[in-house]
PDB file of C-alpha atoms in Angstrom:
ATOM      1  CA  UNK X   1      52.923  33.960 157.212  1.00  0.00           C
ATOM      2  CA  UNK X   2      53.341  30.498 155.798  1.00  0.00           C
ATOM      3  CA  UNK X   3      53.353  30.553 152.027  1.00  0.00           C
ATOM      4  CA  UNK X   4      52.413  27.066 150.867  1.00  0.00           C
ATOM      5  CA  UNK X   5      51.944  26.990 147.112  1.00  0.00           C
ATOM      6  CA  UNK X   6      49.500  24.299 146.126  1.00  0.00           C
ATOM      7  CA  UNK X   7      50.415  23.614 142.529  1.00  0.00           C
ATOM      8  CA  UNK X   8      47.518  24.216 140.156  1.00  0.00           C
ATOM      9  CA  UNK X   9      46.151  21.385 138.083  1.00  0.00           C
ATOM     10  CA  UNK X  10      45.125  23.289 134.973  1.00  0.00           C
ATOM     11  CA  UNK X  11      43.045  21.193 132.612  1.00  0.00           C
ATOM     12  CA  UNK X  12      41.983  22.794 129.355  1.00  0.00           C
ATOM     13  CA  UNK X  13      39.918  20.823 126.865  1.00  0.00           C
ATOM     14  CA  UNK X  14      38.110  21.838 123.689  1.00  0.00           C
ATOM     15  CA  UNK X  15      34.494  20.677 123.451  1.00  0.00           C
ATOM     16  CA  UNK X  16      33.351  19.428 120.046  1.00  0.00           C
ATOM     17  CA  UNK X  17      31.176  21.880 118.183  1.00  0.00           C
ATOM     18  CA  UNK X  18      32.183  24.921 120.254  1.00  0.00           C
ATOM     19  CA  UNK X  19      33.851  28.049 118.975  1.00  0.00           C
ATOM     20  CA  UNK X  20      37.622  27.775 118.532  1.00  0.00           C
ATOM     21  CA  UNK X  21      38.262  31.049 120.360  1.00  0.00           C
ATOM     22  CA  UNK X  22      39.134  30.441 124.009  1.00  0.00           C
ATOM     23  CA  UNK X  23      37.040  32.222 126.648  1.00  0.00           C
ATOM     24  CA  UNK X  24      38.413  33.120 130.094  1.00  0.00           C
ATOM     25  CA  UNK X  25      35.776  31.685 132.376  1.00  0.00           C
ATOM     26  CA  UNK X  26      36.744  33.965 135.274  1.00  0.00           C
ATOM     27  CA  UNK X  27      36.637  37.250 133.359  1.00  0.00           C
ATOM     28  CA  UNK X  28      34.954  40.122 135.137  1.00  0.00           C
ATOM     29  CA  UNK X  29      32.379  42.191 133.278  1.00  0.00           C
ATOM     30  CA  UNK X  30      30.615  45.426 134.289  1.00  0.00           C
ATOM     31  CA  UNK X  31      27.683  43.449 135.687  1.00  0.00           C
ATOM     32  CA  UNK X  32      29.306  40.142 136.630  1.00  0.00           C
ATOM     33  CA  UNK X  33      32.075  39.022 138.974  1.00  0.00           C
ATOM     34  CA  UNK X  34      32.880  35.309 139.222  1.00  0.00           C
ATOM     35  CA  UNK X  35      32.734  33.687 142.666  1.00  0.00           C
ATOM     36  CA  UNK X  36      34.604  30.751 144.179  1.00  0.00           C
ATOM     37  CA  UNK X  37      34.175  29.343 147.682  1.00  0.00           C
ATOM     38  CA  UNK X  38      35.192  26.049 149.241  1.00  0.00           C
ATOM     39  CA  UNK X  39      35.427  24.249 152.580  1.00  0.00           C
ATOM     40  CA  UNK X  40      37.504  21.243 153.606  1.00  0.00           C
ATOM     41  CA  UNK X  41      37.254  19.524 156.996  1.00  0.00           C
ATOM     42  CA  UNK X  42      39.662  16.877 158.275  1.00  0.00           C
ATOM     43  CA  UNK X  43      39.253  15.471 161.780  1.00  0.00           C
ATOM     44  CA  UNK X  44      40.319  12.471 163.866  1.00  0.00           C
ATOM     45  CA  UNK X  45      38.713  10.422 166.644  1.00  0.00           C
ATOM     46  CA  UNK X  46      39.747   7.949 169.306  1.00  0.00           C
ATOM     47  CA  UNK X  47      38.436   4.425 168.694  1.00  0.00           C
ATOM     48  CA  UNK X  48      38.494   1.379 170.969  1.00  0.00           C
ATOM     49  CA  UNK X  49      39.099  -2.072 169.546  1.00  0.00           C
ATOM     50  CA  UNK X  50      39.538  -5.033 171.919  1.00  0.00           C
ATOM     51  CA  UNK X  51      40.203  -2.580 174.758  1.00  0.00           C
ATOM     52  CA  UNK X  52      43.007  -0.963 172.768  1.00  0.00           C
ATOM     53  CA  UNK X  53      42.673   2.702 171.889  1.00  0.00           C
ATOM     54  CA  UNK X  54      43.933   4.262 168.684  1.00  0.00           C
ATOM     55  CA  UNK X  55      43.378   7.366 166.560  1.00  0.00           C
ATOM     56  CA  UNK X  56      41.826   7.216 163.130  1.00  0.00           C
ATOM     57  CA  UNK X  57      40.587   9.813 160.659  1.00  0.00           C
ATOM     58  CA  UNK X  58      36.901  10.526 160.333  1.00  0.00           C
ATOM     59  CA  UNK X  59      35.487  10.741 156.792  1.00  0.00           C
ATOM     60  CA  UNK X  60      36.817  13.991 155.332  1.00  0.00           C
ATOM     61  CA  UNK X  61      34.239  16.326 153.786  1.00  0.00           C
ATOM     62  CA  UNK X  62      34.653  18.980 151.099  1.00  0.00           C
ATOM     63  CA  UNK X  63      32.362  21.471 149.387  1.00  0.00           C
ATOM     64  CA  UNK X  64      33.130  23.707 146.402  1.00  0.00           C
ATOM     65  CA  UNK X  65      30.918  26.295 144.720  1.00  0.00           C
ATOM     66  CA  UNK X  66      31.852  28.195 141.561  1.00  0.00           C
ATOM     67  CA  UNK X  67      29.923  30.729 139.495  1.00  0.00           C
ATOM     68  CA  UNK X  68      31.805  31.473 136.279  1.00  0.00           C
ATOM     69  CA  UNK X  69      31.376  33.493 133.107  1.00  0.00           C
ATOM     70  CA  UNK X  70      30.227  31.994 129.787  1.00  0.00           C
ATOM     71  CA  UNK X  71      29.775  35.296 127.947  1.00  0.00           C
ATOM     72  CA  UNK X  72      31.301  34.772 124.499  1.00  0.00           C
ATOM     73  CA  UNK X  73      31.120  30.975 124.618  1.00  0.00           C
ATOM     74  CA  UNK X  74      28.636  29.110 122.455  1.00  0.00           C
ATOM     75  CA  UNK X  75      26.948  27.168 125.239  1.00  0.00           C
ATOM     76  CA  UNK X  76      24.173  26.092 122.878  1.00  0.00           C
ATOM     77  CA  UNK X  77      26.630  23.967 120.873  1.00  0.00           C
ATOM     78  CA  UNK X  78      27.466  21.626 123.790  1.00  0.00           C
ATOM     79  CA  UNK X  79      27.043  17.900 123.214  1.00  0.00           C
ATOM     80  CA  UNK X  80      27.780  14.599 124.946  1.00  0.00           C
ATOM     81  CA  UNK X  81      31.413  14.656 123.784  1.00  0.00           C
ATOM     82  CA  UNK X  82      32.134  18.072 125.349  1.00  0.00           C
ATOM     83  CA  UNK X  83      34.795  17.796 128.031  1.00  0.00           C
ATOM     84  CA  UNK X  84      34.470  19.504 131.411  1.00  0.00           C
ATOM     85  CA  UNK X  85      36.841  19.693 134.352  1.00  0.00           C
ATOM     86  CA  UNK X  86      37.465  21.417 137.653  1.00  0.00           C
ATOM     87  CA  UNK X  87      40.409  21.382 140.051  1.00  0.00           C
ATOM     88  CA  UNK X  88      40.784  23.017 143.456  1.00  0.00           C
ATOM     89  CA  UNK X  89      44.011  22.508 145.340  1.00  0.00           C
ATOM     90  CA  UNK X  90      44.585  18.743 145.156  1.00  0.00           C
ATOM     91  CA  UNK X  91      41.000  17.865 144.181  1.00  0.00           C
ATOM     92  CA  UNK X  92      40.255  17.356 140.487  1.00  0.00           C
ATOM     93  CA  UNK X  93      37.494  15.992 138.274  1.00  0.00           C
ATOM     94  CA  UNK X  94      37.271  15.683 134.505  1.00  0.00           C
ATOM     95  CA  UNK X  95      34.796  13.928 132.245  1.00  0.00           C
ATOM     96  CA  UNK X  96      32.612  14.366 129.190  1.00  0.00           C
ATOM     97  CA  UNK X  97      29.027  15.528 129.521  1.00  0.00           C
ATOM     98  CA  UNK X  98      27.888  12.192 128.135  1.00  0.00           C
ATOM     99  CA  UNK X  99      29.371  10.398 131.142  1.00  0.00           C
ATOM    100  CA  UNK X 100      26.984  12.131 133.554  1.00  0.00           C
ATOM    101  CA  UNK X 101      23.863  10.415 134.865  1.00  0.00           C
ATOM    102  CA  UNK X 102      21.381  12.982 133.573  1.00  0.00           C
ATOM    103  CA  UNK X 103      22.768  14.960 130.624  1.00  0.00           C
ATOM    104  CA  UNK X 104      20.845  14.963 127.354  1.00  0.00           C
ATOM    105  CA  UNK X 105      21.382  17.180 124.277  1.00  0.00           C
ATOM    106  CA  UNK X 106      19.800  20.540 124.939  1.00  0.00           C
ATOM    107  CA  UNK X 107      19.712  19.966 128.694  1.00  0.00           C
ATOM    108  CA  UNK X 108      21.488  22.489 130.916  1.00  0.00           C
ATOM    109  CA  UNK X 109      22.626  20.122 133.655  1.00  0.00           C
ATOM    110  CA  UNK X 110      25.186  17.348 134.084  1.00  0.00           C
ATOM    111  CA  UNK X 111      25.606  15.445 137.374  1.00  0.00           C
ATOM    112  CA  UNK X 112      28.425  13.084 138.322  1.00  0.00           C
ATOM    113  CA  UNK X 113      27.841  11.177 141.598  1.00  0.00           C
ATOM    114  CA  UNK X 114      30.525   9.977 144.031  1.00  0.00           C
ATOM    115  CA  UNK X 115      30.202   6.543 145.656  1.00  0.00           C
ATOM    116  CA  UNK X 116      31.999   4.582 148.348  1.00  0.00           C
ATOM    117  CA  UNK X 117      31.846   0.863 149.023  1.00  0.00           C
ATOM    118  CA  UNK X 118      30.424  -0.078 152.427  1.00  0.00           C
ATOM    119  CA  UNK X 119      30.347  -3.468 154.124  1.00  0.00           C
ATOM    120  CA  UNK X 120      27.030  -4.699 155.514  1.00  0.00           C
ATOM    121  CA  UNK X 121      26.534  -6.702 158.717  1.00  0.00           C
ATOM    122  CA  UNK X 122      26.089  -9.908 156.702  1.00  0.00           C
ATOM    123  CA  UNK X 123      29.453  -9.416 154.989  1.00  0.00           C
ATOM    124  CA  UNK X 124      28.041  -8.253 151.680  1.00  0.00           C
ATOM    125  CA  UNK X 125      28.991  -4.878 150.192  1.00  0.00           C
ATOM    126  CA  UNK X 126      27.043  -2.113 148.562  1.00  0.00           C
ATOM    127  CA  UNK X 127      27.813   1.216 146.915  1.00  0.00           C
ATOM    128  CA  UNK X 128      26.737   4.210 148.959  1.00  0.00           C
ATOM    129  CA  UNK X 129      26.433   7.653 147.419  1.00  0.00           C
ATOM    130  CA  UNK X 130      28.522  10.191 149.335  1.00  0.00           C
ATOM    131  CA  UNK X 131      28.284  13.237 147.097  1.00  0.00           C
ATOM    132  CA  UNK X 132      28.371  14.626 143.592  1.00  0.00           C
ATOM    133  CA  UNK X 133      29.686  17.288 141.270  1.00  0.00           C
ATOM    134  CA  UNK X 134      26.973  19.099 139.328  1.00  0.00           C
ATOM    135  CA  UNK X 135      27.525  21.404 136.346  1.00  0.00           C
ATOM    136  CA  UNK X 136      24.602  23.656 135.349  1.00  0.00           C
ATOM    137  CA  UNK X 137      24.627  26.571 132.947  1.00  0.00           C
ATOM    138  CA  UNK X 138      22.813  29.236 130.973  1.00  0.00           C
ATOM    139  CA  UNK X 139      23.920  31.138 127.889  1.00  0.00           C
ATOM    140  CA  UNK X 140      26.018  33.476 130.062  1.00  0.00           C
ATOM    141  CA  UNK X 141      26.774  31.705 133.333  1.00  0.00           C
ATOM    142  CA  UNK X 142      28.228  28.414 134.587  1.00  0.00           C
ATOM    143  CA  UNK X 143      27.530  27.025 138.053  1.00  0.00           C
ATOM    144  CA  UNK X 144      29.572  24.183 139.557  1.00  0.00           C
ATOM    145  CA  UNK X 145      28.725  22.570 142.896  1.00  0.00           C
ATOM    146  CA  UNK X 146      30.854  19.873 144.509  1.00  0.00           C
ATOM    147  CA  UNK X 147      29.914  18.088 147.712  1.00  0.00           C
ATOM    148  CA  UNK X 148      31.429  14.943 149.176  1.00  0.00           C
ATOM    149  CA  UNK X 149      31.158  13.645 152.744  1.00  0.00           C
ATOM    150  CA  UNK X 150      33.836  10.935 152.391  1.00  0.00           C
ATOM    151  CA  UNK X 151      36.740  11.945 150.172  1.00  0.00           C
ATOM    152  CA  UNK X 152      38.933   8.895 150.797  1.00  0.00           C
ATOM    153  CA  UNK X 153      36.049   6.455 150.489  1.00  0.00           C
ATOM    154  CA  UNK X 154      35.103   7.938 147.121  1.00  0.00           C
ATOM    155  CA  UNK X 155      38.687   7.598 145.870  1.00  0.00           C
ATOM    156  CA  UNK X 156      39.134  11.373 145.616  1.00  0.00           C
ATOM    157  CA  UNK X 157      41.752  13.802 146.908  1.00  0.00           C
ATOM    158  CA  UNK X 158      41.004  16.629 149.310  1.00  0.00           C
ATOM    159  CA  UNK X 159      41.348  20.323 148.496  1.00  0.00           C
ATOM    160  CA  UNK X 160      43.873  21.566 151.046  1.00  0.00           C
ATOM    161  CA  UNK X 161      43.317  20.350 154.624  1.00  0.00           C
ATOM    162  CA  UNK X 162      45.961  17.619 154.419  1.00  0.00           C
ATOM    163  CA  UNK X 163      48.655  20.322 154.134  1.00  0.00           C
ATOM    164  CA  UNK X 164      48.022  21.518 157.691  1.00  0.00           C
ATOM    165  CA  UNK X 165      47.479  18.306 159.680  1.00  0.00           C
ATOM    166  CA  UNK X 166      50.869  18.638 161.392  1.00  0.00           C
ATOM    167  CA  UNK X 167      50.886  22.434 161.777  1.00  0.00           C
ATOM    168  CA  UNK X 168      49.616  22.602 165.381  1.00  0.00           C
ATOM    169  CA  UNK X 169      51.700  21.404 168.296  1.00  0.00           C
ATOM    170  CA  UNK X 170      50.067  19.265 170.977  1.00  0.00           C
ATOM    171  CA  UNK X 171      47.278  21.164 172.727  1.00  0.00           C
ATOM    172  CA  UNK X 172      47.451  24.229 170.460  1.00  0.00           C
ATOM    173  CA  UNK X 173      45.465  25.992 167.752  1.00  0.00           C
ATOM    174  CA  UNK X 174      47.096  27.562 164.697  1.00  0.00           C
ATOM    175  CA  UNK X 175      45.499  30.085 162.342  1.00  0.00           C
ATOM    176  CA  UNK X 176      45.927  29.129 158.679  1.00  0.00           C
ATOM    177  CA  UNK X 177      46.512  31.853 156.072  1.00  0.00           C
ATOM    178  CA  UNK X 178      47.453  30.573 152.645  1.00  0.00           C
ATOM    179  CA  UNK X 179      46.150  30.219 149.104  1.00  0.00           C
ATOM    180  CA  UNK X 180      45.348  27.529 146.570  1.00  0.00           C
ATOM    181  CA  UNK X 181      44.541  27.506 142.872  1.00  0.00           C
ATOM    182  CA  UNK X 182      41.179  26.731 141.283  1.00  0.00           C
ATOM    183  CA  UNK X 183      40.887  25.898 137.584  1.00  0.00           C
ATOM    184  CA  UNK X 184      37.858  25.211 135.394  1.00  0.00           C
ATOM    185  CA  UNK X 185      37.444  24.001 131.831  1.00  0.00           C
ATOM    186  CA  UNK X 186      34.060  23.874 130.137  1.00  0.00           C
ATOM    187  CA  UNK X 187      34.306  23.302 126.394  1.00  0.00           C
ATOM    188  CA  UNK X 188      36.282  26.251 125.025  1.00  0.00           C
ATOM    189  CA  UNK X 189      35.849  28.283 128.205  1.00  0.00           C
ATOM    190  CA  UNK X 190      38.579  27.891 130.822  1.00  0.00           C
ATOM    191  CA  UNK X 191      40.420  29.806 133.488  1.00  0.00           C
ATOM    192  CA  UNK X 192      42.411  29.640 136.696  1.00  0.00           C
ATOM    193  CA  UNK X 193      42.291  31.873 139.774  1.00  0.00           C
ATOM    194  CA  UNK X 194      43.900  32.085 143.208  1.00  0.00           C
ATOM    195  CA  UNK X 195      41.706  31.389 146.220  1.00  0.00           C
ATOM    196  CA  UNK X 196      42.516  32.612 149.726  1.00  0.00           C
ATOM    197  CA  UNK X 197      42.588  29.919 152.426  1.00  0.00           C
ATOM    198  CA  UNK X 198      41.517  30.802 155.959  1.00  0.00           C
ATOM    199  CA  UNK X 199      41.163  28.264 158.739  1.00  0.00           C
ATOM    200  CA  UNK X 200      42.250  26.631 161.981  1.00  0.00           C
ATOM    201  CA  UNK X 201      44.459  23.614 162.696  1.00  0.00           C
ATOM    202  CA  UNK X 202      43.906  22.249 166.201  1.00  0.00           C
ATOM    203  CA  UNK X 203      45.706  19.478 168.078  1.00  0.00           C
ATOM    204  CA  UNK X 204      43.925  18.239 171.219  1.00  0.00           C
ATOM    205  CA  UNK X 205      45.488  15.897 173.767  1.00  0.00           C
ATOM    206  CA  UNK X 206      43.100  13.171 174.935  1.00  0.00           C
ATOM    207  CA  UNK X 207      44.046  11.394 178.182  1.00  0.00           C
ATOM    208  CA  UNK X 208      42.698   8.126 179.579  1.00  0.00           C
ATOM    209  CA  UNK X 209      43.103   6.807 183.123  1.00  0.00           C
ATOM    210  CA  UNK X 210      44.998   8.247 186.066  1.00  0.00           C
ATOM    211  CA  UNK X 211      48.415   9.757 185.290  1.00  0.00           C
ATOM    212  CA  UNK X 212      49.977   7.485 187.931  1.00  0.00           C
ATOM    213  CA  UNK X 213      48.394   4.343 186.479  1.00  0.00           C
ATOM    214  CA  UNK X 214      50.276   1.924 184.241  1.00  0.00           C
ATOM    215  CA  UNK X 215      47.245   2.023 181.949  1.00  0.00           C
ATOM    216  CA  UNK X 216      47.495   5.798 181.479  1.00  0.00           C
ATOM    217  CA  UNK X 217      47.313   6.841 177.815  1.00  0.00           C
ATOM    218  CA  UNK X 218      47.799  10.045 175.875  1.00  0.00           C
ATOM    219  CA  UNK X 219      46.502  10.357 172.322  1.00  0.00           C
ATOM    220  CA  UNK X 220      46.629  13.380 170.026  1.00  0.00           C
ATOM    221  CA  UNK X 221      43.520  14.166 167.988  1.00  0.00           C
ATOM    222  CA  UNK X 222      43.804  16.637 165.115  1.00  0.00           C
ATOM    223  CA  UNK X 223      41.076  18.815 163.607  1.00  0.00           C
ATOM    224  CA  UNK X 224      41.677  20.987 160.514  1.00  0.00           C
ATOM    225  CA  UNK X 225      38.947  23.206 159.142  1.00  0.00           C
ATOM    226  CA  UNK X 226      39.726  25.460 156.166  1.00  0.00           C
ATOM    227  CA  UNK X 227      37.645  27.672 153.919  1.00  0.00           C
ATOM    228  CA  UNK X 228      38.511  29.411 150.677  1.00  0.00           C
ATOM    229  CA  UNK X 229      37.323  32.542 148.886  1.00  0.00           C
ATOM    230  CA  UNK X 230      38.372  33.789 145.456  1.00  0.00           C
ATOM    231  CA  UNK X 231      40.936  36.586 145.362  1.00  0.00           C
ATOM    232  CA  UNK X 232      38.812  39.565 144.350  1.00  0.00           C
ATOM    233  CA  UNK X 233      40.675  42.186 146.385  1.00  0.00           C
ATOM    234  CA  UNK X 234      43.622  44.329 145.403  1.00  0.00           C
ATOM    235  CA  UNK X 235      46.805  44.675 147.504  1.00  0.00           C
ATOM    236  CA  UNK X 236      46.676  46.306 150.933  1.00  0.00           C
ATOM    237  CA  UNK X 237      48.623  49.563 150.648  1.00  0.00           C
ATOM    238  CA  UNK X 238      50.291  51.697 153.326  1.00  0.00           C
ATOM    239  CA  UNK X 239      51.770  55.006 152.110  1.00  0.00           C
ATOM    240  CA  UNK X 240      53.931  57.714 153.691  1.00  0.00           C
ATOM    241  CA  UNK X 241      54.782  61.078 152.121  1.00  0.00           C
ATOM    242  CA  UNK X 242      57.882  62.918 153.363  1.00  0.00           C
ATOM    243  CA  UNK X 243      59.187  66.255 152.076  1.00  0.00           C
ATOM    244  CA  UNK X 244      62.777  66.308 150.915  1.00  0.00           C
ATOM    245  CA  UNK X 245      64.890  68.533 153.162  1.00  0.00           C
ATOM    246  CA  UNK X 246      65.679  71.870 151.519  1.00  0.00           C
ATOM    247  CA  UNK X 247      63.151  71.474 148.733  1.00  0.00           C
ATOM    248  CA  UNK X 248      59.691  71.613 150.370  1.00  0.00           C
ATOM    249  CA  UNK X 249      57.928  71.193 147.049  1.00  0.00           C
ATOM    250  CA  UNK X 250      59.562  67.825 146.355  1.00  0.00           C
ATOM    251  CA  UNK X 251      58.224  64.764 148.133  1.00  0.00           C
ATOM    252  CA  UNK X 252      59.210  61.095 148.399  1.00  0.00           C
ATOM    253  CA  UNK X 253      56.368  58.584 148.624  1.00  0.00           C
ATOM    254  CA  UNK X 254      57.213  55.273 150.304  1.00  0.00           C
ATOM    255  CA  UNK X 255      55.266  52.422 151.732  1.00  0.00           C
ATOM    256  CA  UNK X 256      54.340  48.762 151.730  1.00  0.00           C
ATOM    257  CA  UNK X 257      51.979  46.511 149.817  1.00  0.00           C
ATOM    258  CA  UNK X 258      50.591  43.206 151.111  1.00  0.00           C
ATOM    259  CA  UNK X 259      49.063  40.487 148.981  1.00  0.00           C
ATOM    260  CA  UNK X 260      49.278  36.721 148.585  1.00  0.00           C
ATOM    261  CA  UNK X 261      50.533  37.144 145.015  1.00  0.00           C
ATOM    262  CA  UNK X 262      53.076  39.389 143.303  1.00  0.00           C
ATOM    263  CA  UNK X 263      52.347  43.118 143.414  1.00  0.00           C
ATOM    264  CA  UNK X 264      53.211  45.715 140.776  1.00  0.00           C
ATOM    265  CA  UNK X 265      53.221  49.515 140.927  1.00  0.00           C
ATOM    266  CA  UNK X 266      51.412  50.359 137.717  1.00  0.00           C
ATOM    267  CA  UNK X 267      50.854  54.093 137.659  1.00  0.00           C
ATOM    268  CA  UNK X 268      51.715  57.354 139.407  1.00  0.00           C
ATOM    269  CA  UNK X 269      49.559  60.408 138.619  1.00  0.00           C
ATOM    270  CA  UNK X 270      50.196  63.895 140.051  1.00  0.00           C
ATOM    271  CA  UNK X 271      47.544  66.555 139.465  1.00  0.00           C
ATOM    272  CA  UNK X 272      46.111  64.546 136.586  1.00  0.00           C
ATOM    273  CA  UNK X 273      49.477  64.055 134.848  1.00  0.00           C
ATOM    274  CA  UNK X 274      51.049  60.624 134.662  1.00  0.00           C
ATOM    275  CA  UNK X 275      54.628  60.489 135.971  1.00  0.00           C
ATOM    276  CA  UNK X 276      57.229  58.295 134.320  1.00  0.00           C
ATOM    277  CA  UNK X 277      57.615  55.533 133.405  1.00  0.00           C
ATOM    278  CA  UNK X 278      59.364  54.474 135.439  1.00  0.00           C
ATOM    279  CA  UNK X 279      57.955  56.491 138.273  1.00  0.00           C
ATOM    280  CA  UNK X 280      59.007  54.295 141.185  1.00  0.00           C
ATOM    281  CA  UNK X 281      60.298  50.939 142.367  1.00  0.00           C
ATOM    282  CA  UNK X 282      58.755  48.005 144.199  1.00  0.00           C
ATOM    283  CA  UNK X 283      60.629  44.987 145.597  1.00  0.00           C
ATOM    284  CA  UNK X 284      59.635  41.940 147.617  1.00  0.00           C
ATOM    285  CA  UNK X 285      60.944  41.597 151.188  1.00  0.00           C
ATOM    286  CA  UNK X 286      60.997  37.825 151.719  1.00  0.00           C
ATOM    287  CA  UNK X 287      61.951  38.105 155.395  1.00  0.00           C
ATOM    288  CA  UNK X 288      58.831  40.101 156.287  1.00  0.00           C
ATOM    289  CA  UNK X 289      56.653  38.701 153.472  1.00  0.00           C
ATOM    290  CA  UNK X 290      55.742  42.147 152.181  1.00  0.00           C
ATOM    291  CA  UNK X 291      56.389  44.403 149.189  1.00  0.00           C
ATOM    292  CA  UNK X 292      58.251  47.658 149.705  1.00  0.00           C
ATOM    293  CA  UNK X 293      57.803  50.494 147.218  1.00  0.00           C
ATOM    294  CA  UNK X 294      59.182  53.990 146.664  1.00  0.00           C
ATOM    295  CA  UNK X 295      58.321  56.909 144.393  1.00  0.00           C
ATOM    296  CA  UNK X 296      61.069  59.529 144.817  1.00  0.00           C
ATOM    297  CA  UNK X 297      61.147  63.187 143.859  1.00  0.00           C
ATOM    298  CA  UNK X 298      57.468  64.010 143.339  1.00  0.00           C
ATOM    299  CA  UNK X 299      57.490  67.648 142.220  1.00  0.00           C
ATOM    300  CA  UNK X 300      54.451  69.481 143.493  1.00  0.00           C
ATOM    301  CA  UNK X 301      52.995  72.927 142.939  1.00  0.00           C
ATOM    302  CA  UNK X 302      52.037  75.532 145.479  1.00  0.00           C
ATOM    303  CA  UNK X 303      48.632  74.821 146.902  1.00  0.00           C
ATOM    304  CA  UNK X 304      46.649  71.565 146.698  1.00  0.00           C
ATOM    305  CA  UNK X 305      48.203  68.523 144.991  1.00  0.00           C
ATOM    306  CA  UNK X 306      46.414  65.258 144.285  1.00  0.00           C
ATOM    307  CA  UNK X 307      48.606  62.138 144.066  1.00  0.00           C
ATOM    308  CA  UNK X 308      47.179  58.851 142.825  1.00  0.00           C
ATOM    309  CA  UNK X 309      49.105  55.556 142.946  1.00  0.00           C
ATOM    310  CA  UNK X 310      47.737  52.403 141.313  1.00  0.00           C
ATOM    311  CA  UNK X 311      48.853  48.905 142.325  1.00  0.00           C
ATOM    312  CA  UNK X 312      47.705  45.483 141.102  1.00  0.00           C
ATOM    313  CA  UNK X 313      48.243  41.804 141.914  1.00  0.00           C
ATOM    314  CA  UNK X 314      48.606  38.761 139.641  1.00  0.00           C
ATOM    315  CA  UNK X 315      44.824  38.408 139.473  1.00  0.00           C
ATOM    316  CA  UNK X 316      44.599  41.963 138.064  1.00  0.00           C
ATOM    317  CA  UNK X 317      42.838  43.192 141.203  1.00  0.00           C
ATOM    318  CA  UNK X 318      43.605  46.920 141.517  1.00  0.00           C
ATOM    319  CA  UNK X 319      44.083  49.123 144.573  1.00  0.00           C
ATOM    320  CA  UNK X 320      44.270  52.895 144.245  1.00  0.00           C
ATOM    321  CA  UNK X 321      46.032  54.948 146.933  1.00  0.00           C
ATOM    322  CA  UNK X 322      45.093  58.627 146.858  1.00  0.00           C
ATOM    323  CA  UNK X 323      46.658  61.476 148.814  1.00  0.00           C
ATOM    324  CA  UNK X 324      46.132  65.239 148.746  1.00  0.00           C
ATOM    325  CA  UNK X 325      49.131  67.321 149.846  1.00  0.00           C
ATOM    326  CA  UNK X 326      48.912  71.069 150.418  1.00  0.00           C
ATOM    327  CA  UNK X 327      52.151  72.923 149.750  1.00  0.00           C
ATOM    328  CA  UNK X 328      52.334  76.392 151.388  1.00  0.00           C
TER     329      UNK X 328
END
């Protein structure tokens, strides 16, 4: 698996009038889990100019939706000087609420439009709206929606698609599995989380004319379509339990853990009793892009034994692996 780390752009600002205590905007609560989704589409087309064919990029489109946590932040103290920002992969936006087109004190919405300059048939130019970023909020929740149908025209940077434009060989499709970083700052509330990237990079060969003709042309046209979803899942765990020869009541637990971020083995519990620390080891196998772990010498009792292993990733997503072994 390709591991392409898109460096996070973490912007943290303090809004005037808000509490000094920082709030993690992506904190989970018993009744709330933050959500992050995005899409990014890059594609090319063949154009003809004075009977000459060439390839050019179509307007690249992105969309980003975030629902974040404002519990503990004093959203009622926002004002026009409060700074807000969001970054996703390479895309970023930061401003003050007062710079939006519709914010007023006490209002729970701030919209920032994106424009591109277009040339008219008569040679004049005009500004055309191609999207916006909208912040809206309540006392406990922040919603951010980004939509732009022409990233380059608006003078913005894409989220991630540009990383994979050259991934597919001519005439092939390549599955994209990667991750990016999304960061948000809203007054004194801020946070950063990993987002899984899933998509396809495709390279199509377009031919023109007969292969035997001197006018025969081959042009490659690329299409990259990626989507992202916040990392809310714990590591994928595979476990094997093998008795130690000669001591049937002693077992070694071994296995693998898969995740896009670092994995830790946090806890080993046998029959309700915590073992260790340390109870085991876990190391990263860079060749196979997987974590390998081992818990040696688990001493069991005659009869039924319940073994619980807890793993977590950098986003504090937890996976519990449970096994019941019966010792005769």
